[in-house]
Coordinates of C-alpha atoms in Angstrom, one line a residue:
X246 CA -57.4 -46.9 183.4
X247 CA -58.6 -49.9 185.3
X248 CA -57.8 -53.2 184.0
X249 CA -60.9 -55.4 183.3
X250 CA -61.5 -58.0 185.8
X251 CA -60.3 -61.4 184.8
X252 CA -62.9 -64.0 183.6
X253 CA -62.7 -67.7 184.7
X254 CA -62.4 -69.6 181.3
X255 CA -64.0 -72.6 183.1
X256 CA -67.1 -70.6 184.1
X257 CA -67.7 -69.1 180.6
X258 CA -71.2 -69.9 179.2
X259 CA -72.4 -68.2 176.1
X260 CA -75.5 -66.0 176.4
X261 CA -78.6 -67.6 174.6
X262 CA -80.7 -65.7 172.2
X263 CA -84.1 -67.1 171.4
X264 CA -84.8 -66.3 167.7
X265 CA -88.5 -67.3 168.1
X266 CA -89.1 -64.9 170.9
X267 CA -91.2 -61.9 170.6
X268 CA -90.2 -60.3 173.8
X269 CA -89.2 -56.5 173.2
X270 CA -85.9 -56.9 175.0
X271 CA -84.8 -59.8 173.0
X272 CA -85.9 -58.1 169.8
X273 CA -83.9 -55.0 170.7
X274 CA -80.8 -57.3 171.5
X275 CA -81.3 -59.0 168.1
X276 CA -81.5 -55.7 166.2
X277 CA -78.4 -54.3 168.0
X278 CA -76.4 -57.3 166.9
X279 CA -77.5 -57.0 163.3
X280 CA -76.9 -53.1 163.1
X281 CA -73.8 -53.1 165.1
X282 CA -71.6 -51.1 162.6
X283 CA -67.8 -51.1 162.4
X284 CA -67.2 -47.4 163.1
X285 CA -65.4 -46.6 166.5
X286 CA -67.1 -44.3 169.0
X287 CA -66.6 -40.5 168.7
X288 CA -64.1 -40.4 171.6
X289 CA -61.8 -42.5 169.6
X290 CA -62.4 -40.7 166.5
X291 CA -61.7 -37.4 168.2
X292 CA -58.5 -38.8 169.6
X293 CA -57.4 -40.3 166.2
X294 CA -58.1 -37.0 164.7
X295 CA -55.7 -35.2 167.0
X296 CA -53.0 -37.6 166.4
X297 CA -53.4 -37.3 162.6
X298 CA -53.4 -33.4 162.9
X299 CA -50.1 -33.6 164.7
X300 CA -48.5 -36.0 162.2
X301 CA -49.6 -33.8 159.4
X302 CA -48.0 -30.7 161.0
X303 CA -45.0 -32.1 162.7
X304 CA -44.2 -35.3 160.7
X305 CA -41.5 -37.7 162.2
X306 CA -41.4 -35.9 165.5
X307 CA -45.1 -36.3 166.0
X308 CA -44.9 -40.2 165.0
X309 CA -42.0 -40.6 167.4
X310 CA -43.8 -38.7 170.2
X311 CA -46.9 -41.1 169.6
X312 CA -44.6 -44.1 169.9
X313 CA -43.4 -43.0 173.4
X314 CA -47.0 -42.4 174.5
X315 CA -48.6 -45.4 173.0
X316 CA -45.8 -47.9 172.2
X317 CA -45.1 -49.6 168.9
X318 CA -41.7 -48.0 168.1
X319 CA -38.3 -49.5 167.6
X320 CA -36.0 -49.4 170.6
X321 CA -33.3 -47.8 168.6
X322 CA -35.5 -44.8 167.6
X323 CA -35.6 -45.8 163.9
X324 CA -38.9 -45.5 162.1
X325 CA -37.9 -47.4 158.6
X326 CA -36.5 -50.8 158.0
X327 CA -35.2 -50.6 154.4
X328 CA -35.2 -53.4 151.7
X329 CA -31.6 -54.5 152.4
X330 CA -32.5 -55.3 156.1
X331 CA -35.7 -57.0 155.1
X332 CA -33.8 -59.2 152.6
X333 CA -31.3 -60.1 155.3
X334 CA -34.2 -61.2 157.6
X335 CA -35.7 -63.2 154.5
X336 CA -32.4 -65.3 154.3
X337 CA -32.3 -66.0 158.0
X338 CA -35.7 -67.5 158.1
X339 CA -35.7 -71.3 159.1
X340 CA -36.5 -73.7 156.4
X341 CA -39.9 -74.7 157.8
X342 CA -41.1 -71.3 158.4
X343 CA -40.0 -70.1 154.9
X344 CA -41.9 -73.1 153.3
X345 CA -45.0 -72.1 155.1
X346 CA -44.9 -68.5 154.1
X347 CA -44.0 -69.4 150.6
X348 CA -47.1 -71.7 150.4
X349 CA -49.3 -69.0 151.8
X350 CA -47.8 -66.5 149.2
X351 CA -48.2 -68.9 146.3
X352 CA -52.0 -69.8 147.2
X353 CA -52.9 -66.1 147.7
X354 CA -51.1 -65.1 144.4
X355 CA -53.0 -67.9 142.6
X356 CA -56.4 -66.7 143.7
X357 CA -55.3 -63.1 143.1
X358 CA -54.3 -63.6 139.6
X359 CA -57.9 -64.5 138.7
X360 CA -59.0 -61.1 139.9
X361 CA -57.3 -58.8 137.6
X362 CA -59.9 -56.3 136.1
X363 CA -59.8 -55.9 132.3
X364 CA -60.0 -52.8 130.1
X365 CA -63.0 -52.7 127.9
X366 CA -64.2 -50.4 125.1
X367 CA -67.8 -49.9 124.2
X368 CA -69.3 -48.3 121.0
X369 CA -72.4 -46.3 122.1
X370 CA -73.4 -45.0 118.6
X371 CA -71.2 -44.8 115.5
X372 CA -68.6 -42.1 116.4
X373 CA -68.7 -42.5 120.2
X374 CA -66.5 -45.0 122.0
X375 CA -65.8 -45.2 125.5
X376 CA -62.8 -47.0 126.9
X377 CA -62.9 -48.2 130.6
X378 CA -59.2 -48.5 131.4
X379 CA -58.0 -50.1 134.6
X380 CA -54.6 -48.9 136.0
X381 CA -52.7 -50.1 139.0
X382 CA -52.2 -47.5 141.8
X383 CA -48.7 -45.9 142.0
X384 CA -48.1 -46.4 145.7
X385 CA -50.0 -48.1 148.6
X386 CA -49.7 -48.3 152.3
X387 CA -50.5 -51.8 153.9
X388 CA -51.4 -51.7 157.7
X389 CA -50.4 -54.8 159.4
X390 CA -51.4 -55.4 163.2
X391 CA -48.6 -56.2 165.7
X392 CA -47.4 -55.2 169.0
X393 CA -48.7 -58.2 171.0
X394 CA -48.2 -60.7 168.3
X395 CA -46.8 -60.7 164.7
X396 CA -49.2 -61.2 161.9
X397 CA -47.2 -62.3 158.7
X398 CA -50.5 -63.8 157.4
X399 CA -51.9 -60.1 157.3
X400 CA -48.7 -58.9 155.5
X401 CA -49.2 -61.6 152.8
X402 CA -53.0 -60.9 152.4
X403 CA -52.3 -57.2 152.0
X404 CA -49.1 -57.2 149.9
X405 CA -49.7 -60.1 147.5
X406 CA -52.7 -58.6 145.6
X407 CA -50.9 -55.2 145.4
X408 CA -48.1 -57.0 143.7
X409 CA -50.5 -58.9 141.5
X410 CA -52.1 -55.6 140.5
X411 CA -48.8 -54.2 139.5
X412 CA -48.5 -51.5 142.1
X413 CA -45.1 -49.7 141.8
X414 CA -44.4 -49.3 145.5
X415 CA -45.6 -50.9 148.6
X416 CA -45.1 -49.5 151.9
X417 CA -46.1 -51.7 155.1
X418 CA -46.7 -50.0 158.5
X419 CA -46.7 -52.4 161.7
X420 CA -45.9 -51.6 165.2
X421 CA -43.0 -53.1 167.2
X422 CA -43.6 -55.2 170.4
X423 CA -43.4 -54.1 173.9
X424 CA -39.6 -54.5 173.7
X425 CA -39.3 -52.3 170.7
X426 CA -38.6 -55.1 168.2
X427 CA -40.2 -56.4 165.2
X428 CA -40.6 -60.2 165.1
X429 CA -38.0 -61.8 162.8
X430 CA -41.0 -63.8 160.8
X431 CA -42.7 -60.5 160.0
X432 CA -39.3 -59.0 158.8
X433 CA -38.6 -62.1 156.8
X434 CA -42.0 -62.2 155.2
X435 CA -41.6 -58.6 154.2
X436 CA -38.3 -59.5 152.6
X437 CA -39.9 -62.4 150.7
X438 CA -42.5 -60.2 149.4
X439 CA -40.0 -57.4 148.3
X440 CA -41.7 -54.7 150.6
X441 CA -40.1 -51.4 149.6
X442 CA -40.0 -50.3 153.2
X443 CA -41.4 -51.3 156.6
X444 CA -42.5 -48.3 158.6
X445 CA -42.4 -49.4 162.3
X446 CA -45.2 -47.6 164.1
X447 CA -48.8 -48.4 164.8
X448 CA -52.3 -47.1 165.5
X449 CA -53.4 -43.6 164.2
X450 CA -49.8 -42.2 163.8
X451 CA -49.0 -45.0 161.3
X452 CA -52.2 -44.2 159.3
X453 CA -51.1 -40.5 159.4
X454 CA -47.6 -41.4 158.2
X455 CA -48.8 -43.3 155.3
X456 CA -51.4 -40.7 154.3
X457 CA -49.3 -37.7 154.6
X458 CA -45.8 -39.1 154.2
X459 CA -42.6 -38.6 156.2
X460 CA -40.0 -36.6 154.2
X461 CA -37.2 -36.9 157.0
X462 CA -36.9 -40.6 157.1
X463 CA -34.4 -42.9 155.4
X464 CA -35.6 -43.7 152.9
X465 CA -38.3 -41.0 152.8
X466 CA -42.0 -42.2 153.0
X467 CA -43.9 -40.6 150.2
X468 CA -47.8 -40.2 150.8
X469 CA -49.5 -43.2 149.4
X470 CA -52.7 -43.4 147.3
X471 CA -54.5 -45.9 149.2
X472 CA -54.3 -47.5 152.7
X473 CA -55.5 -51.2 153.3
X474 CA -55.4 -53.5 156.1
X475 CA -57.0 -54.5 159.4
X476 CA -56.5 -52.8 162.7
X477 CA -57.9 -51.9 165.9
X478 CA -60.3 -49.1 166.7
X479 CA -57.8 -46.3 166.5
X480 CA -56.5 -47.7 163.1
X481 CA -60.0 -47.8 161.9
X482 CA -60.9 -44.3 163.1
X483 CA -57.8 -42.9 161.5
X484 CA -58.5 -44.5 158.3
X485 CA -61.9 -42.9 158.1
X486 CA -60.5 -39.5 158.9
X487 CA -58.0 -39.7 156.1
X488 CA -60.5 -41.2 153.6
X489 CA -61.0 -37.7 152.0
X490 CA -57.3 -37.3 151.5
X491 CA -56.3 -40.8 150.3
X492 CA -58.3 -43.9 149.4
X493 CA -59.0 -46.7 152.0
X494 CA -60.3 -50.3 151.5
X495 CA -62.9 -50.2 154.4
X496 CA -63.3 -49.7 158.1
X497 CA -62.7 -52.8 159.9
X498 CA -64.0 -53.5 163.3
X499 CA -63.2 -56.4 165.7
X500 CA -62.8 -59.8 164.1
X501 CA -66.1 -61.8 164.0
X502 CA -66.8 -65.5 163.8
X503 CA -70.2 -67.1 163.3
X504 CA -71.1 -70.9 162.9
X505 CA -74.3 -72.2 161.4
X506 CA -74.7 -75.9 162.6
X507 CA -77.3 -78.5 162.9
X508 CA -77.8 -81.5 165.3
X509 CA -75.6 -83.5 163.0
X510 CA -72.5 -81.3 163.7
X511 CA -69.8 -82.4 166.0
X512 CA -69.8 -80.1 169.0
X513 CA -66.0 -80.5 169.5
X514 CA -65.5 -79.0 165.9
X515 CA -68.1 -76.5 166.3
X516 CA -66.6 -75.3 169.6
X517 CA -63.2 -75.2 168.0
X518 CA -64.4 -73.2 165.1
X519 CA -66.5 -70.8 167.3
X520 CA -63.5 -69.8 169.4
X521 CA -60.9 -69.0 166.6
X522 CA -61.9 -65.4 165.9
X523 CA -62.6 -64.5 169.5
X524 CA -58.8 -65.2 170.0
X525 CA -58.0 -61.9 168.2
X526 CA -59.1 -59.7 171.0
X527 CA -61.7 -59.3 173.9
X528 CA -64.2 -57.4 171.6
X529 CA -64.5 -60.1 169.0
X530 CA -67.9 -61.6 168.7
X531 CA -68.5 -65.4 168.3
X532 CA -71.9 -66.5 167.5
X533 CA -73.4 -70.0 167.1
X534 CA -76.6 -70.2 165.1
X535 CA -78.6 -73.5 165.4
X536 CA -82.0 -75.0 165.7
X537 CA -80.7 -77.8 167.8
X538 CA -80.8 -77.1 171.7
X539 CA -78.9 -80.4 172.3
X540 CA -76.0 -79.0 170.1
X541 CA -76.2 -75.7 171.8
X542 CA -75.8 -77.4 175.3
X543 CA -73.0 -79.6 173.9
X544 CA -71.1 -76.7 172.5
X545 CA -71.3 -74.8 175.8
X546 CA -69.8 -77.8 177.6
X547 CA -67.0 -78.2 174.9
X548 CA -66.0 -74.6 175.0
X549 CA -65.8 -74.6 178.8
X550 CA -63.5 -77.7 178.6
X551 CA -61.5 -76.2 175.6
X552 CA -60.6 -72.7 177.0
X553 CA -58.3 -73.6 179.8
X554 CA -56.1 -75.5 177.3
X555 CA -55.7 -72.7 174.9
X556 CA -52.8 -70.2 175.2
X557 CA -54.8 -67.0 174.8
X558 CA -57.5 -68.3 177.2
X559 CA -57.8 -65.0 179.2
X560 CA -58.7 -63.0 176.0
X561 CA -61.0 -65.8 174.8
X562 CA -62.8 -65.9 178.0
X563 CA -63.3 -62.2 178.1
X564 CA -64.5 -62.1 174.5
X565 CA -67.0 -65.0 174.8
X566 CA -68.3 -63.5 178.2
X567 CA -69.0 -60.3 176.7
X568 CA -69.7 -61.0 173.0
X569 CA -70.3 -64.7 172.7
X570 CA -73.9 -65.9 171.8
X571 CA -75.8 -69.0 171.0
X572 CA -78.8 -67.9 168.8
X573 CA -81.4 -70.7 169.0
X574 CA -83.6 -70.6 165.9
X575 CA -87.0 -72.6 165.4
X576 CA -85.6 -74.1 162.1
X577 CA -82.9 -73.8 159.5
X578 CA -84.8 -71.1 157.6
X579 CA -85.0 -68.9 160.5
X580 CA -81.2 -69.6 161.2
X581 CA -80.3 -68.6 157.8
X582 CA -82.3 -65.5 157.9
X583 CA -80.6 -64.4 161.1
X584 CA -77.1 -65.1 159.5
X585 CA -78.1 -62.9 156.6
X586 CA -79.3 -60.1 158.9
X587 CA -76.1 -60.3 161.0
X588 CA -73.8 -60.4 157.9
X589 CA -70.8 -62.0 159.6
X590 CA -67.2 -61.5 158.7
X591 CA -66.6 -65.3 158.8
X592 CA -69.2 -67.9 158.5
X593 CA -68.6 -71.6 159.0
X594 CA -71.5 -73.8 157.7
X595 CA -71.8 -77.4 159.2
X596 CA -75.3 -78.7 158.4
X597 CA -76.4 -81.7 156.6
X598 CA -76.3 -79.9 153.1
X599 CA -73.8 -77.2 153.6
X600 CA -73.6 -76.2 149.9
X601 CA -77.3 -75.7 149.8
X602 CA -77.2 -73.6 152.9
X603 CA -74.3 -71.6 151.5
X604 CA -76.1 -70.9 148.4
X605 CA -78.9 -69.2 150.4
X606 CA -76.6 -66.8 152.3
X607 CA -76.2 -63.4 150.7
X608 CA -74.5 -61.6 153.4
X609 CA -71.0 -62.8 154.8
X610 CA -67.5 -61.9 154.3
X611 CA -66.0 -65.5 153.7
X612 CA -68.0 -68.6 154.0
X613 CA -66.5 -71.9 155.0
X614 CA -68.5 -74.9 153.9
X615 CA -68.5 -78.2 155.6
X616 CA -66.7 -79.8 158.7
X617 CA -63.3 -79.9 156.9
X618 CA -63.3 -76.0 156.3
X619 CA -62.1 -74.4 159.4
X620 CA -61.9 -70.5 159.4
X621 CA -58.1 -70.8 160.3
X622 CA -57.5 -72.4 157.0
X623 CA -58.7 -69.4 155.3
X624 CA -56.8 -67.2 157.6
X625 CA -53.5 -68.6 156.6
X626 CA -53.3 -70.8 153.5
X627 CA -56.3 -71.6 151.3
X628 CA -55.5 -68.4 149.1
X629 CA -58.7 -66.6 150.0
X630 CA -58.0 -63.1 151.5
X631 CA -58.7 -62.8 155.2
X632 CA -59.1 -59.0 155.1
X633 CA -62.8 -58.9 155.3
X634 CA -65.7 -56.6 156.0
X635 CA -67.0 -56.6 159.5
X636 CA -69.8 -54.7 161.5
X637 CA -72.4 -55.6 159.1
X638 CA -70.7 -54.3 156.1
X639 CA -70.6 -57.6 154.4
X640 CA -74.0 -56.5 153.1
X641 CA -72.1 -54.0 150.8
X642 CA -68.4 -54.5 150.9
X643 CA -66.1 -57.1 149.3
X644 CA -63.1 -59.0 150.8
X645 CA -59.8 -57.3 150.0
X646 CA -58.8 -58.1 146.4
X647 CA -56.8 -56.9 143.5
X648 CA -59.5 -54.4 142.6
X649 CA -58.7 -52.4 145.7
X650 CA -55.0 -51.7 144.3
X651 CA -56.2 -50.1 141.0
X652 CA -58.7 -47.9 139.6
X653 CA -60.6 -47.3 136.3
X654 CA -60.4 -44.1 134.3
X655 CA -62.7 -43.2 131.3
X656 CA -61.4 -42.5 128.0
X657 CA -64.0 -40.9 125.5
X658 CA -63.5 -40.7 121.9
X659 CA -65.9 -38.6 120.0
X660 CA -65.9 -37.8 116.4
X661 CA -68.1 -35.4 114.3
X662 CA -70.8 -37.9 113.5
X663 CA -71.0 -39.1 117.2
X664 CA -71.4 -35.6 118.5
X665 CA -74.0 -34.8 115.9
X666 CA -76.0 -37.8 117.2
X667 CA -76.3 -36.5 120.7
X668 CA -76.1 -32.8 119.8
X669 CA -79.9 -32.1 120.5
X670 CA -79.8 -34.1 123.7
X671 CA -77.0 -32.2 125.2
X672 CA -78.4 -28.9 124.2
X673 CA -81.9 -29.5 125.4
X674 CA -80.6 -31.0 128.9
X675 CA -78.1 -28.2 129.3
X676 CA -80.8 -25.6 128.6
X677 CA -83.1 -27.3 131.2
X678 CA -80.4 -27.0 133.8
X679 CA -79.5 -23.5 132.8
X680 CA -75.9 -24.4 131.8
X681 CA -75.7 -22.6 128.5
X682 CA -71.9 -22.8 128.4
X683 CA -72.3 -26.5 128.3
X684 CA -74.6 -26.2 125.3
X685 CA -72.3 -23.7 123.7
X686 CA -69.4 -26.1 123.9
X687 CA -71.2 -28.4 121.6
X688 CA -72.8 -25.9 119.1
X689 CA -69.5 -23.9 118.6
X690 CA -68.2 -27.0 116.9
X691 CA -71.0 -26.9 114.3
X692 CA -70.7 -23.2 113.3
X693 CA -68.7 -22.3 110.2
X694 CA -65.2 -21.4 111.1
X695 CA -63.8 -20.7 107.6
X696 CA -61.5 -23.5 107.2
X697 CA -60.8 -27.3 107.3
X698 CA -61.4 -29.0 110.7
X699 CA -58.5 -30.8 112.5
X700 CA -60.2 -34.1 111.8
X701 CA -60.6 -33.3 108.1
X702 CA -64.4 -33.2 108.4
X703 CA -66.8 -30.4 107.1
X704 CA -66.3 -27.0 108.9
X705 CA -69.9 -25.8 109.1
X706 CA -73.4 -26.9 109.8
X707 CA -76.8 -26.2 108.6
X708 CA -78.6 -23.1 110.0
X709 CA -81.2 -24.1 112.6
X710 CA -79.7 -27.5 113.3
X711 CA -81.1 -29.5 116.1
X712 CA -80.0 -28.0 119.6
X713 CA -79.6 -24.4 118.4
X714 CA -82.8 -22.9 119.8
X715 CA -81.8 -19.5 120.2

């Protein structure tokens, strides 16, 4: 594959989008931005499906072979780092790093503890009670991106709500770097979180290992009940492919950043916020939405000055050149309407009344209100989860939370009086659908059976009772 041509960070200027324009080309561009989706293209899905099929049939051998082809495996050939080794890494963390991880864990835990669902019981009519019981999952798999850089923050964001939910076993999958090693900070964070095992592999093969299990590793990896966490297009494609076999949180596309600002915003802060999510990769969108052309010009200049000073300036330059936009709106109302239509993963609001603007936004994964709320604060330490819906899925999907690590089951308690109250309804509807066995399962309980019922109630029913229309 030919490497993409480098982009001069000094020469980057964000493409302008005039939200007041009625030009058909501009309207098409706007529509494409707002209905972009988070699902990878068919070629990636086909490739991911082939890897998954191989992992399902050949297990460990397939995962190791994929590691040779795509990278992400340990240099010593092992696939699993167990709890003992993770605890050793925990104890080797330097004091400052451990304090930072501990604070992140504490804050995410504090917020997650407010999210625990509750079991409820509802009496429908006398004799019919329905319990909606919440139960934590038995086993979950958390995917944590890696390879080019460690992401202990994503480890915290996926494991902490699982622990708060009461999940019995948490398996993490994350790829090694180009040298075949896992960063000590990621290992130490996994030890702090008491992860049960760290599976060192990435991409679609990691998702297959979590979904189907690996019986020949030490310790063995059992299939998980749900897979959560962000990842690249191959991870997303694989999650979609296994969604009929295990649960997933949501498909996650490239990280997205959007800033809504007015002419009172500091262009230095706006530029700094705008580039943060683009730092994740060259396919990450970064969009400024404003009604101020003077702010748009100033932010453009600030970005050009900022990029050369940043470590990942090459990635940032490619992302902004391909996916950076400044959407210029005729007024704040039109700007907010565009924000809602786009449904960004991250939204920073820096306008004169940021709370009022935030109250009007319906579609965004996580909203950062005011000039002192950079998106990076939420990525690491506010306590809010940074695993968020992308690709416009903020219209219908939630940030990752405790609810993703459990499920509800319904328990229906019906006595004779309760069943009598719905007897005719069940009979009539079952007959209308031609499902006479359904009707019979009710009616048989009201026919005389020559003895006491188990619940001590009467054993028979009056002939010609409601629902018996034969």
